[in-house]
Amino acid sequence: MDMASEHSGWVDLHVHSTASDGSLSPLKIIERAKEIGLRAVAITDHDTIEGSAEALGYPPSPSLEILSGIEISAHVSSGTMHILGYLFRLDDLPLRRTLKRVQEARANRNIKIVEKLQDLGIPIQYEEIEAISGGGQIGRPHIAQVLVHKGVAPSVDKAFKRFLKKDGPAYVSRYRLLPSEAIQMISRAGGVPVLAHPFTLDTKDERDLEDLLVDLKEAGLKGVEVYYPESDTERTSQYERLARRHGLVMTGGTDFHGAAKPRVQMGIGRGDLRIPYGLVEKLKKARV
Ligand code: AMP
Ligand code: FE
Ligand code: FE
Ligand code: ZN
């Protein structure tokens, strides 16, 4: 094998499974990744490592590399901040303890959301949401799907807009880790913390985002998610520029959720995304 083929191939470093709000099980994700010829994949479920742990529990494949992954929701006063973690130790006890706390807060919030929907006159039961969740952690997309099935909303997106979005009539906030806590938890477990999809942050302009990146880097951030289906060339070059300027590694992924986000496909996003394996090698070098 020559050097070129050794280092070629495509990857997807942002995939959700049934352990959170994706619709494919970890095993199905591995099968799909092999079918489409990916060289590496990371299951990055919201606030849980169960999907990653299951994927890494299967016999290793010579063609597909699996990286441990997670996507943590961090507390910010406006907008949405998600911190991705890669290559951490799945058996790290402080990480497991912290995630347990976050998961309990999420479960309590879900119950309150259902109560708010009931108060709005919508006949919805918690058990219906459990049934649709596939046994993993429940998130707002599951609640949205039940609202669609009941004919209360015409689509998942409309269910978010009408009820579930931040400040919507059925929105309930919950305890989240501070950005620095999420970053440090991943680093201490031997992993690489990466800022996910920076455009969901409520930053005004490039300067504002740069200031935030500098603060996060001081807290231990090692990378930025640069390649993403919703990012056009201009936005992607902006993130590449900022990552280079501040010595942050670049990552990429589709944020594949399966049926919950049907326009986005694993590995290729909306069709034209290609994320090179070389990024994985740089990610490994960024590990502490
Ligand atoms: P939660 O983690 O339970 O607070 O739910 C957040 C998840 O909802 C995110 O991961 C998104 O994937 C999903 N989400 C947010 N807004 C929308 C939307 N408008 N349509 C579909 N999914 C959404
Ligand atoms: Fe999600
Ligand atoms: Fe996210
Ligand atoms: Zn995601």
PDB file of C-alpha atoms and ligand atoms in Angstrom:
ATOM      1  CA  MET A   1       0.000   0.000   0.000  1.00  0.00           C
ATOM      2  CA  ASP A   2       1.473   3.360  -0.966  1.00  0.00           C
ATOM      3  CA  MET A   3       1.380   6.481   1.204  1.00  0.00           C
ATOM      4  CA  ALA A   4      -1.486   8.040  -0.725  1.00  0.00           C
ATOM      5  CA  SER A   5      -3.901   5.167  -0.173  1.00  0.00           C
ATOM      6  CA  GLU A   6      -2.699   4.740   3.381  1.00  0.00           C
ATOM      7  CA  HIS A   7      -3.863   8.261   4.185  1.00  0.00           C
ATOM      8  CA  SER A   8      -6.859   8.575   1.885  1.00  0.00           C
ATOM      9  CA  GLY A   9     -10.494   7.941   2.594  1.00  0.00           C
ATOM     10  CA  TRP A  10     -13.426   9.828   4.044  1.00  0.00           C
ATOM     11  CA  VAL A  11     -14.761  10.077   7.565  1.00  0.00           C
ATOM     12  CA  ASP A  12     -17.823  11.261   9.489  1.00  0.00           C
ATOM     13  CA  LEU A  13     -17.069  12.558  12.978  1.00  0.00           C
ATOM     14  CA  HIS A  14     -20.567  13.680  13.977  1.00  0.00           C
ATOM     15  CA  VAL A  15     -23.254  10.985  14.015  1.00  0.00           C
ATOM     16  CA  HIS A  16     -26.209  10.430  16.382  1.00  0.00           C
ATOM     17  CA  SER A  17     -27.549   6.977  17.293  1.00  0.00           C
ATOM     18  CA  THR A  18     -30.620   5.637  19.100  1.00  0.00           C
ATOM     19  CA  ALA A  19     -28.662   6.187  22.327  1.00  0.00           C
ATOM     20  CA  SER A  20     -29.771   9.824  21.871  1.00  0.00           C
ATOM     21  CA  ASP A  21     -31.992  11.309  19.141  1.00  0.00           C
ATOM     22  CA  GLY A  22     -30.732   9.468  16.058  1.00  0.00           C
ATOM     23  CA  SER A  23     -32.886   6.798  14.424  1.00  0.00           C
ATOM     24  CA  LEU A  24     -30.202   4.160  13.662  1.00  0.00           C
ATOM     25  CA  SER A  25     -28.702   1.878  16.288  1.00  0.00           C
ATOM     26  CA  PRO A  26     -24.910   1.910  16.729  1.00  0.00           C
ATOM     27  CA  LEU A  27     -24.733  -1.421  14.863  1.00  0.00           C
ATOM     28  CA  LYS A  28     -26.762  -0.022  11.942  1.00  0.00           C
ATOM     29  CA  ILE A  29     -24.482   3.023  11.873  1.00  0.00           C
ATOM     30  CA  ILE A  30     -21.410   0.785  11.602  1.00  0.00           C
ATOM     31  CA  GLU A  31     -23.066  -1.198   8.788  1.00  0.00           C
ATOM     32  CA  ARG A  32     -24.047   1.966   6.908  1.00  0.00           C
ATOM     33  CA  ALA A  33     -20.561   3.455   7.363  1.00  0.00           C
ATOM     34  CA  LYS A  34     -18.997   0.320   5.867  1.00  0.00           C
ATOM     35  CA  GLU A  35     -21.506   0.272   2.976  1.00  0.00           C
ATOM     36  CA  ILE A  36     -20.649   3.813   1.962  1.00  0.00           C
ATOM     37  CA  GLY A  37     -16.943   3.091   2.376  1.00  0.00           C
ATOM     38  CA  LEU A  38     -16.091   5.417   5.257  1.00  0.00           C
ATOM     39  CA  ARG A  39     -12.656   4.958   6.764  1.00  0.00           C
ATOM     40  CA  ALA A  40     -13.576   6.300  10.239  1.00  0.00           C
ATOM     41  CA  VAL A  41     -16.705   7.244  12.162  1.00  0.00           C
ATOM     42  CA  ALA A  42     -17.469   8.723  15.586  1.00  0.00           C
ATOM     43  CA  ILE A  43     -20.868   8.345  17.257  1.00  0.00           C
ATOM     44  CA  THR A  44     -21.382  11.639  19.082  1.00  0.00           C
ATOM     45  CA  ASP A  45     -24.626  11.339  21.003  1.00  0.00           C
ATOM     46  CA  HIS A  46     -26.027  14.180  23.106  1.00  0.00           C
ATOM     47  CA  ASP A  47     -24.716  13.884  26.674  1.00  0.00           C
ATOM     48  CA  THR A  48     -24.217  10.098  26.551  1.00  0.00           C
ATOM     49  CA  ILE A  49     -21.378   7.717  25.670  1.00  0.00           C
ATOM     50  CA  GLU A  50     -23.626   4.641  25.420  1.00  0.00           C
ATOM     51  CA  GLY A  51     -23.755   4.764  21.599  1.00  0.00           C
ATOM     52  CA  SER A  52     -19.987   5.032  21.326  1.00  0.00           C
ATOM     53  CA  ALA A  53     -19.455   2.304  23.919  1.00  0.00           C
ATOM     54  CA  GLU A  54     -21.741  -0.070  22.043  1.00  0.00           C
ATOM     55  CA  ALA A  55     -20.019   0.655  18.707  1.00  0.00           C
ATOM     56  CA  LEU A  56     -16.580   0.078  20.236  1.00  0.00           C
ATOM     57  CA  GLY A  57     -17.783  -3.144  21.849  1.00  0.00           C
ATOM     58  CA  TYR A  58     -18.158  -4.935  18.493  1.00  0.00           C
ATOM     59  CA  PRO A  59     -15.194  -6.786  16.989  1.00  0.00           C
ATOM     60  CA  PRO A  60     -12.941  -4.227  15.274  1.00  0.00           C
ATOM     61  CA  SER A  61     -13.149  -3.995  11.476  1.00  0.00           C
ATOM     62  CA  PRO A  62     -10.006  -3.680   9.339  1.00  0.00           C
ATOM     63  CA  SER A  63     -11.709  -1.142   7.051  1.00  0.00           C
ATOM     64  CA  LEU A  64     -13.565   1.089   9.521  1.00  0.00           C
ATOM     65  CA  GLU A  65     -11.987   2.870  12.452  1.00  0.00           C
ATOM     66  CA  ILE A  66     -14.280   3.889  15.330  1.00  0.00           C
ATOM     67  CA  LEU A  67     -13.408   6.818  17.576  1.00  0.00           C
ATOM     68  CA  SER A  68     -15.047   7.368  20.956  1.00  0.00           C
ATOM     69  CA  GLY A  69     -17.293  10.423  20.767  1.00  0.00           C
ATOM     70  CA  ILE A  70     -19.839  12.591  22.560  1.00  0.00           C
ATOM     71  CA  GLU A  71     -21.629  15.933  22.055  1.00  0.00           C
ATOM     72  CA  ILE A  72     -22.212  17.907  25.239  1.00  0.00           C
ATOM     73  CA  SER A  73     -24.692  20.784  25.542  1.00  0.00           C
ATOM     74  CA  ALA A  74     -22.992  23.618  27.402  1.00  0.00           C
ATOM     75  CA  HIS A  75     -24.622  26.502  29.236  1.00  0.00           C
ATOM     76  CA  VAL A  76     -24.608  29.814  27.353  1.00  0.00           C
ATOM     77  CA  SER A  77     -26.866  32.815  27.983  1.00  0.00           C
ATOM     78  CA  SER A  78     -28.100  32.925  24.379  1.00  0.00           C
ATOM     79  CA  GLY A  79     -27.746  30.693  21.346  1.00  0.00           C
ATOM     80  CA  THR A  80     -26.644  27.046  21.536  1.00  0.00           C
ATOM     81  CA  MET A  81     -23.191  25.713  22.382  1.00  0.00           C
ATOM     82  CA  HIS A  82     -22.313  22.077  21.808  1.00  0.00           C
ATOM     83  CA  ILE A  83     -18.889  20.696  22.684  1.00  0.00           C
ATOM     84  CA  LEU A  84     -17.791  17.547  20.874  1.00  0.00           C
ATOM     85  CA  GLY A  85     -15.373  15.151  22.557  1.00  0.00           C
ATOM     86  CA  TYR A  86     -13.206  12.554  20.793  1.00  0.00           C
ATOM     87  CA  LEU A  87     -10.780   9.791  21.668  1.00  0.00           C
ATOM     88  CA  PHE A  88     -11.481   9.893  25.409  1.00  0.00           C
ATOM     89  CA  ARG A  89     -11.448   6.847  27.696  1.00  0.00           C
ATOM     90  CA  LEU A  90     -14.934   5.392  27.918  1.00  0.00           C
ATOM     91  CA  ASP A  91     -14.303   4.053  31.428  1.00  0.00           C
ATOM     92  CA  ASP A  92     -13.307   7.416  32.929  1.00  0.00           C
ATOM     93  CA  LEU A  93     -15.189   7.598  36.243  1.00  0.00           C
ATOM     94  CA  PRO A  94     -15.452  11.396  36.672  1.00  0.00           C
ATOM     95  CA  LEU A  95     -16.831  11.616  33.113  1.00  0.00           C
ATOM     96  CA  ARG A  96     -19.388   8.890  33.805  1.00  0.00           C
ATOM     97  CA  ARG A  97     -20.459  10.532  37.081  1.00  0.00           C
ATOM     98  CA  THR A  98     -20.861  13.945  35.484  1.00  0.00           C
ATOM     99  CA  LEU A  99     -22.875  12.554  32.582  1.00  0.00           C
ATOM    100  CA  LYS A 100     -25.180  10.757  35.006  1.00  0.00           C
ATOM    101  CA  ARG A 101     -25.956  14.106  36.666  1.00  0.00           C
ATOM    102  CA  VAL A 102     -26.646  15.724  33.287  1.00  0.00           C
ATOM    103  CA  GLN A 103     -28.857  12.804  32.202  1.00  0.00           C
ATOM    104  CA  GLU A 104     -30.956  13.052  35.374  1.00  0.00           C
ATOM    105  CA  ALA A 105     -31.479  16.760  34.733  1.00  0.00           C
ATOM    106  CA  ARG A 106     -32.570  15.954  31.171  1.00  0.00           C
ATOM    107  CA  ALA A 107     -35.044  13.283  32.356  1.00  0.00           C
ATOM    108  CA  ASN A 108     -36.592  15.712  34.857  1.00  0.00           C
ATOM    109  CA  ARG A 109     -36.871  18.366  32.169  1.00  0.00           C
ATOM    110  CA  ASN A 110     -38.611  15.953  29.793  1.00  0.00           C
ATOM    111  CA  ILE A 111     -41.317  15.274  32.384  1.00  0.00           C
ATOM    112  CA  LYS A 112     -41.849  19.037  32.832  1.00  0.00           C
ATOM    113  CA  ILE A 113     -42.138  19.543  29.063  1.00  0.00           C
ATOM    114  CA  VAL A 114     -44.868  16.879  28.893  1.00  0.00           C
ATOM    115  CA  GLU A 115     -46.692  18.595  31.771  1.00  0.00           C
ATOM    116  CA  LYS A 116     -46.517  21.925  29.947  1.00  0.00           C
ATOM    117  CA  LEU A 117     -47.923  20.343  26.787  1.00  0.00           C
ATOM    118  CA  GLN A 118     -50.733  18.777  28.834  1.00  0.00           C
ATOM    119  CA  ASP A 119     -51.452  22.201  30.369  1.00  0.00           C
ATOM    120  CA  LEU A 120     -51.737  23.534  26.810  1.00  0.00           C
ATOM    121  CA  GLY A 121     -54.532  21.000  26.282  1.00  0.00           C
ATOM    122  CA  ILE A 122     -52.520  18.470  24.262  1.00  0.00           C
ATOM    123  CA  PRO A 123     -53.300  14.856  25.186  1.00  0.00           C
ATOM    124  CA  ILE A 124     -49.766  13.442  25.428  1.00  0.00           C
ATOM    125  CA  GLN A 125     -48.332  10.850  27.811  1.00  0.00           C
ATOM    126  CA  TYR A 126     -44.706  10.349  28.813  1.00  0.00           C
ATOM    127  CA  GLU A 127     -44.980   6.658  27.899  1.00  0.00           C
ATOM    128  CA  GLU A 128     -45.670   7.580  24.263  1.00  0.00           C
ATOM    129  CA  ILE A 129     -42.371   9.415  24.109  1.00  0.00           C
ATOM    130  CA  GLU A 130     -40.515   6.554  25.762  1.00  0.00           C
ATOM    131  CA  ALA A 131     -42.001   4.203  23.179  1.00  0.00           C
ATOM    132  CA  ILE A 132     -40.696   6.258  20.257  1.00  0.00           C
ATOM    133  CA  SER A 133     -37.242   6.851  21.736  1.00  0.00           C
ATOM    134  CA  GLY A 134     -35.847   3.385  20.983  1.00  0.00           C
ATOM    135  CA  GLY A 135     -34.756   2.878  24.568  1.00  0.00           C
ATOM    136  CA  GLY A 136     -32.029   5.537  24.592  1.00  0.00           C
ATOM    137  CA  GLN A 137     -31.959   8.941  26.148  1.00  0.00           C
ATOM    138  CA  ILE A 138     -35.035  11.065  25.390  1.00  0.00           C
ATOM    139  CA  GLY A 139     -34.696  14.455  23.707  1.00  0.00           C
ATOM    140  CA  ARG A 140     -36.977  17.126  22.339  1.00  0.00           C
ATOM    141  CA  PRO A 141     -36.887  15.574  18.828  1.00  0.00           C
ATOM    142  CA  HIS A 142     -38.691  12.501  20.256  1.00  0.00           C
ATOM    143  CA  ILE A 143     -41.357  14.711  21.811  1.00  0.00           C
ATOM    144  CA  ALA A 144     -41.654  16.530  18.466  1.00  0.00           C
ATOM    145  CA  GLN A 145     -42.144  13.201  16.652  1.00  0.00           C
ATOM    146  CA  VAL A 146     -44.995  12.241  18.985  1.00  0.00           C
ATOM    147  CA  LEU A 147     -46.638  15.634  18.344  1.00  0.00           C
ATOM    148  CA  VAL A 148     -46.390  14.953  14.602  1.00  0.00           C
ATOM    149  CA  HIS A 149     -47.866  11.433  14.950  1.00  0.00           C
ATOM    150  CA  LYS A 150     -50.755  12.882  16.905  1.00  0.00           C
ATOM    151  CA  GLY A 151     -51.393  15.476  14.223  1.00  0.00           C
ATOM    152  CA  VAL A 152     -50.695  18.318  16.678  1.00  0.00           C
ATOM    153  CA  ALA A 153     -47.900  19.610  14.428  1.00  0.00           C
ATOM    154  CA  PRO A 154     -47.387  18.982  10.702  1.00  0.00           C
ATOM    155  CA  SER A 155     -43.622  18.385  10.994  1.00  0.00           C
ATOM    156  CA  VAL A 156     -40.849  18.007  13.570  1.00  0.00           C
ATOM    157  CA  ASP A 157     -39.574  21.428  12.583  1.00  0.00           C
ATOM    158  CA  LYS A 158     -43.031  22.998  13.123  1.00  0.00           C
ATOM    159  CA  ALA A 159     -43.330  21.200  16.480  1.00  0.00           C
ATOM    160  CA  PHE A 160     -40.097  22.914  17.535  1.00  0.00           C
ATOM    161  CA  LYS A 161     -41.220  26.293  16.196  1.00  0.00           C
ATOM    162  CA  ARG A 162     -44.649  26.128  17.843  1.00  0.00           C
ATOM    163  CA  PHE A 163     -43.847  24.473  21.158  1.00  0.00           C
ATOM    164  CA  LEU A 164     -40.350  23.219  21.926  1.00  0.00           C
ATOM    165  CA  LYS A 165     -37.847  25.848  20.841  1.00  0.00           C
ATOM    166  CA  LYS A 166     -36.058  28.006  23.398  1.00  0.00           C
ATOM    167  CA  ASP A 167     -38.735  30.351  24.874  1.00  0.00           C
ATOM    168  CA  GLY A 168     -41.502  28.362  23.139  1.00  0.00           C
ATOM    169  CA  PRO A 169     -44.679  27.655  25.206  1.00  0.00           C
ATOM    170  CA  ALA A 170     -43.529  24.133  26.204  1.00  0.00           C
ATOM    171  CA  TYR A 171     -39.830  24.936  26.612  1.00  0.00           C
ATOM    172  CA  VAL A 172     -38.192  24.043  29.900  1.00  0.00           C
ATOM    173  CA  SER A 173     -34.546  24.856  30.549  1.00  0.00           C
ATOM    174  CA  ARG A 174     -32.288  22.415  32.340  1.00  0.00           C
ATOM    175  CA  TYR A 175     -28.989  22.182  34.154  1.00  0.00           C
ATOM    176  CA  ARG A 176     -26.086  22.174  31.690  1.00  0.00           C
ATOM    177  CA  LEU A 177     -22.339  22.029  32.203  1.00  0.00           C
ATOM    178  CA  LEU A 178     -20.422  25.268  31.800  1.00  0.00           C
ATOM    179  CA  PRO A 179     -18.320  25.317  28.613  1.00  0.00           C
ATOM    180  CA  SER A 180     -15.138  25.067  30.707  1.00  0.00           C
ATOM    181  CA  GLU A 181     -16.539  22.102  32.669  1.00  0.00           C
ATOM    182  CA  ALA A 182     -17.439  20.217  29.481  1.00  0.00           C
ATOM    183  CA  ILE A 183     -13.998  20.940  27.978  1.00  0.00           C
ATOM    184  CA  GLN A 184     -12.130  19.886  31.101  1.00  0.00           C
ATOM    185  CA  MET A 185     -14.198  16.746  31.592  1.00  0.00           C
ATOM    186  CA  ILE A 186     -13.242  15.559  28.077  1.00  0.00           C
ATOM    187  CA  SER A 187      -9.566  16.517  28.470  1.00  0.00           C
ATOM    188  CA  ARG A 188      -9.249  14.784  31.827  1.00  0.00           C
ATOM    189  CA  ALA A 189     -10.635  11.611  30.261  1.00  0.00           C
ATOM    190  CA  GLY A 190      -7.772  11.759  27.742  1.00  0.00           C
ATOM    191  CA  GLY A 191      -9.905  13.179  24.913  1.00  0.00           C
ATOM    192  CA  VAL A 192      -9.924  16.133  22.542  1.00  0.00           C
ATOM    193  CA  PRO A 193     -12.616  18.823  23.081  1.00  0.00           C
ATOM    194  CA  VAL A 194     -13.910  20.493  19.893  1.00  0.00           C
ATOM    195  CA  LEU A 195     -16.440  23.302  19.415  1.00  0.00           C
ATOM    196  CA  ALA A 196     -19.375  21.967  17.327  1.00  0.00           C
ATOM    197  CA  HIS A 197     -21.150  23.936  14.536  1.00  0.00           C
ATOM    198  CA  PRO A 198     -20.074  27.434  15.677  1.00  0.00           C
ATOM    199  CA  PHE A 199     -22.933  29.134  13.781  1.00  0.00           C
ATOM    200  CA  THR A 200     -25.464  28.030  16.430  1.00  0.00           C
ATOM    201  CA  LEU A 201     -23.703  30.330  18.883  1.00  0.00           C
ATOM    202  CA  ASP A 202     -25.183  33.761  19.208  1.00  0.00           C
ATOM    203  CA  THR A 203     -22.018  35.578  18.053  1.00  0.00           C
ATOM    204  CA  LYS A 204     -22.438  38.873  16.158  1.00  0.00           C
ATOM    205  CA  ASP A 205     -19.537  38.630  13.731  1.00  0.00           C
ATOM    206  CA  GLU A 206     -16.162  37.009  13.086  1.00  0.00           C
ATOM    207  CA  ARG A 207     -14.467  39.124  15.752  1.00  0.00           C
ATOM    208  CA  ASP A 208     -17.027  38.105  18.340  1.00  0.00           C
ATOM    209  CA  LEU A 209     -16.580  34.414  17.469  1.00  0.00           C
ATOM    210  CA  GLU A 210     -12.804  34.826  17.574  1.00  0.00           C
ATOM    211  CA  ASP A 211     -12.962  36.321  21.095  1.00  0.00           C
ATOM    212  CA  LEU A 212     -15.063  33.384  22.227  1.00  0.00           C
ATOM    213  CA  LEU A 213     -12.670  30.876  20.631  1.00  0.00           C
ATOM    214  CA  VAL A 214      -9.766  32.485  22.465  1.00  0.00           C
ATOM    215  CA  ASP A 215     -11.619  32.154  25.784  1.00  0.00           C
ATOM    216  CA  LEU A 216     -12.519  28.531  25.061  1.00  0.00           C
ATOM    217  CA  LYS A 217      -8.939  27.775  24.044  1.00  0.00           C
ATOM    218  CA  GLU A 218      -7.775  29.137  27.383  1.00  0.00           C
ATOM    219  CA  ALA A 219     -10.184  26.707  29.027  1.00  0.00           C
ATOM    220  CA  GLY A 220      -8.588  23.843  27.042  1.00  0.00           C
ATOM    221  CA  LEU A 221     -10.470  23.701  23.740  1.00  0.00           C
ATOM    222  CA  LYS A 222      -8.401  21.917  21.071  1.00  0.00           C
ATOM    223  CA  GLY A 223     -10.492  22.089  17.907  1.00  0.00           C
ATOM    224  CA  VAL A 224     -13.345  23.514  15.835  1.00  0.00           C
ATOM    225  CA  GLU A 225     -15.890  21.673  13.700  1.00  0.00           C
ATOM    226  CA  VAL A 226     -15.191  23.264  10.321  1.00  0.00           C
ATOM    227  CA  TYR A 227     -16.828  20.887   7.802  1.00  0.00           C
ATOM    228  CA  TYR A 228     -20.595  20.646   8.260  1.00  0.00           C
ATOM    229  CA  PRO A 229     -23.571  20.271   5.871  1.00  0.00           C
ATOM    230  CA  GLU A 230     -25.093  23.663   6.638  1.00  0.00           C
ATOM    231  CA  SER A 231     -21.836  25.546   6.149  1.00  0.00           C
ATOM    232  CA  ASP A 232     -21.249  27.149   2.753  1.00  0.00           C
ATOM    233  CA  THR A 233     -17.771  27.824   1.338  1.00  0.00           C
ATOM    234  CA  GLU A 234     -17.566  31.260   2.887  1.00  0.00           C
ATOM    235  CA  ARG A 235     -18.403  30.069   6.377  1.00  0.00           C
ATOM    236  CA  THR A 236     -16.106  27.061   6.035  1.00  0.00           C
ATOM    237  CA  SER A 237     -13.171  29.283   5.017  1.00  0.00           C
ATOM    238  CA  GLN A 238     -13.884  31.575   7.943  1.00  0.00           C
ATOM    239  CA  TYR A 239     -13.654  28.628  10.359  1.00  0.00           C
ATOM    240  CA  GLU A 240     -10.505  27.317   8.630  1.00  0.00           C
ATOM    241  CA  ARG A 241      -8.929  30.751   9.001  1.00  0.00           C
ATOM    242  CA  LEU A 242      -9.812  31.033  12.695  1.00  0.00           C
ATOM    243  CA  ALA A 243      -8.667  27.465  13.428  1.00  0.00           C
ATOM    244  CA  ARG A 244      -5.289  28.082  11.739  1.00  0.00           C
ATOM    245  CA  ARG A 245      -4.795  31.422  13.439  1.00  0.00           C
ATOM    246  CA  HIS A 246      -5.367  29.926  16.884  1.00  0.00           C
ATOM    247  CA  GLY A 247      -3.730  26.517  16.430  1.00  0.00           C
ATOM    248  CA  LEU A 248      -6.995  24.591  16.746  1.00  0.00           C
ATOM    249  CA  VAL A 249      -7.479  21.285  14.913  1.00  0.00           C
ATOM    250  CA  MET A 250     -10.280  21.116  12.333  1.00  0.00           C
ATOM    251  CA  THR A 251     -12.920  18.409  12.386  1.00  0.00           C
ATOM    252  CA  GLY A 252     -16.003  17.666  10.336  1.00  0.00           C
ATOM    253  CA  GLY A 253     -19.153  15.628  10.366  1.00  0.00           C
ATOM    254  CA  THR A 254     -22.684  15.484   9.037  1.00  0.00           C
ATOM    255  CA  ASP A 255     -24.653  15.566  12.311  1.00  0.00           C
ATOM    256  CA  PHE A 256     -26.524  12.607  10.858  1.00  0.00           C
ATOM    257  CA  HIS A 257     -29.717  11.823  12.826  1.00  0.00           C
ATOM    258  CA  GLY A 258     -31.352   9.375  10.371  1.00  0.00           C
ATOM    259  CA  ALA A 259     -35.113   9.782   9.946  1.00  0.00           C
ATOM    260  CA  ALA A 260     -35.150  12.626  12.466  1.00  0.00           C
ATOM    261  CA  LYS A 261     -33.262  14.818   9.948  1.00  0.00           C
ATOM    262  CA  PRO A 262     -33.979  13.094   6.621  1.00  0.00           C
ATOM    263  CA  ARG A 263     -32.175  15.494   4.295  1.00  0.00           C
ATOM    264  CA  VAL A 264     -28.784  14.790   5.863  1.00  0.00           C
ATOM    265  CA  GLN A 265     -27.045  11.518   4.982  1.00  0.00           C
ATOM    266  CA  MET A 266     -24.146   9.885   6.755  1.00  0.00           C
ATOM    267  CA  GLY A 267     -20.746  10.651   5.239  1.00  0.00           C
ATOM    268  CA  ILE A 268     -21.983  13.100   2.591  1.00  0.00           C
ATOM    269  CA  GLY A 269     -24.462  15.414   4.337  1.00  0.00           C
ATOM    270  CA  ARG A 270     -26.698  16.913   1.656  1.00  0.00           C
ATOM    271  CA  GLY A 271     -24.652  15.157  -1.021  1.00  0.00           C
ATOM    272  CA  ASP A 272     -21.397  16.998  -1.538  1.00  0.00           C
ATOM    273  CA  LEU A 273     -19.590  16.868   1.802  1.00  0.00           C
ATOM    274  CA  ARG A 274     -16.299  14.907   1.894  1.00  0.00           C
ATOM    275  CA  ILE A 275     -14.257  14.935   5.092  1.00  0.00           C
ATOM    276  CA  PRO A 276     -10.714  13.625   4.678  1.00  0.00           C
ATOM    277  CA  TYR A 277      -9.155  11.027   6.962  1.00  0.00           C
ATOM    278  CA  GLY A 278      -6.152  13.322   7.506  1.00  0.00           C
ATOM    279  CA  LEU A 279      -8.225  15.233  10.075  1.00  0.00           C
ATOM    280  CA  VAL A 280      -8.357  12.124  12.268  1.00  0.00           C
ATOM    281  CA  GLU A 281      -4.581  11.927  12.304  1.00  0.00           C
ATOM    282  CA  LYS A 282      -4.346  15.561  13.415  1.00  0.00           C
ATOM    283  CA  LEU A 283      -6.998  14.922  16.060  1.00  0.00           C
ATOM    284  CA  LYS A 284      -4.896  12.086  17.470  1.00  0.00           C
ATOM    285  CA  LYS A 285      -1.887  14.383  17.680  1.00  0.00           C
ATOM    286  CA  ALA A 286      -3.954  16.930  19.635  1.00  0.00           C
ATOM    287  CA  ARG A 287      -4.665  14.401  22.367  1.00  0.00           C
ATOM    288  CA  VAL A 288      -3.046  15.251  25.713  1.00  0.00           C
TER     289      VAL A 288
HETATM  290  P1  AMP B   1     -32.533  18.378  23.516  1.00  0.00           P
HETATM  291  O1  AMP B   1     -31.110  17.853  23.496  1.00  0.00           O
HETATM  292  O2  AMP B   1     -33.500  17.379  24.030  1.00  0.00           O
HETATM  293  O3  AMP B   1     -32.657  19.713  24.174  1.00  0.00           O
HETATM  294  O4  AMP B   1     -32.921  18.577  21.979  1.00  0.00           O
HETATM  295  C1  AMP B   1     -32.053  19.264  21.130  1.00  0.00           C
HETATM  296  C2  AMP B   1     -31.996  18.568  19.794  1.00  0.00           C
HETATM  297  O5  AMP B   1     -33.124  18.938  19.043  1.00  0.00           O
HETATM  298  C3  AMP B   1     -30.807  18.985  18.939  1.00  0.00           C
HETATM  299  O6  AMP B   1     -29.873  17.984  18.947  1.00  0.00           O
HETATM  300  C4  AMP B   1     -31.296  19.053  17.542  1.00  0.00           C
HETATM  301  O7  AMP B   1     -30.859  17.906  16.852  1.00  0.00           O
HETATM  302  C5  AMP B   1     -32.802  18.983  17.660  1.00  0.00           C
HETATM  303  N1  AMP B   1     -33.450  20.156  17.093  1.00  0.00           N
HETATM  304  C6  AMP B   1     -33.365  21.443  17.493  1.00  0.00           C
HETATM  305  N2  AMP B   1     -34.148  22.243  16.722  1.00  0.00           N
HETATM  306  C7  AMP B   1     -34.734  21.416  15.811  1.00  0.00           C
HETATM  307  C8  AMP B   1     -35.645  21.605  14.722  1.00  0.00           C
HETATM  308  N3  AMP B   1     -36.136  22.815  14.430  1.00  0.00           N
HETATM  309  N4  AMP B   1     -36.009  20.523  14.000  1.00  0.00           N
HETATM  310  C9  AMP B   1     -35.517  19.299  14.303  1.00  0.00           C
HETATM  311  N5  AMP B   1     -34.681  19.050  15.297  1.00  0.00           N
HETATM  312  C10 AMP B   1     -34.283  20.092  16.044  1.00  0.00           C
HETATM  313 FE    FE B   2     -29.786  15.990  18.041  1.00  0.00          FE
HETATM  314 FE    FE B   3     -25.152  19.777  17.956  1.00  0.00          FE
HETATM  315 ZN    ZN B   4     -25.121  16.697  16.808  1.00  0.00          ZN
END
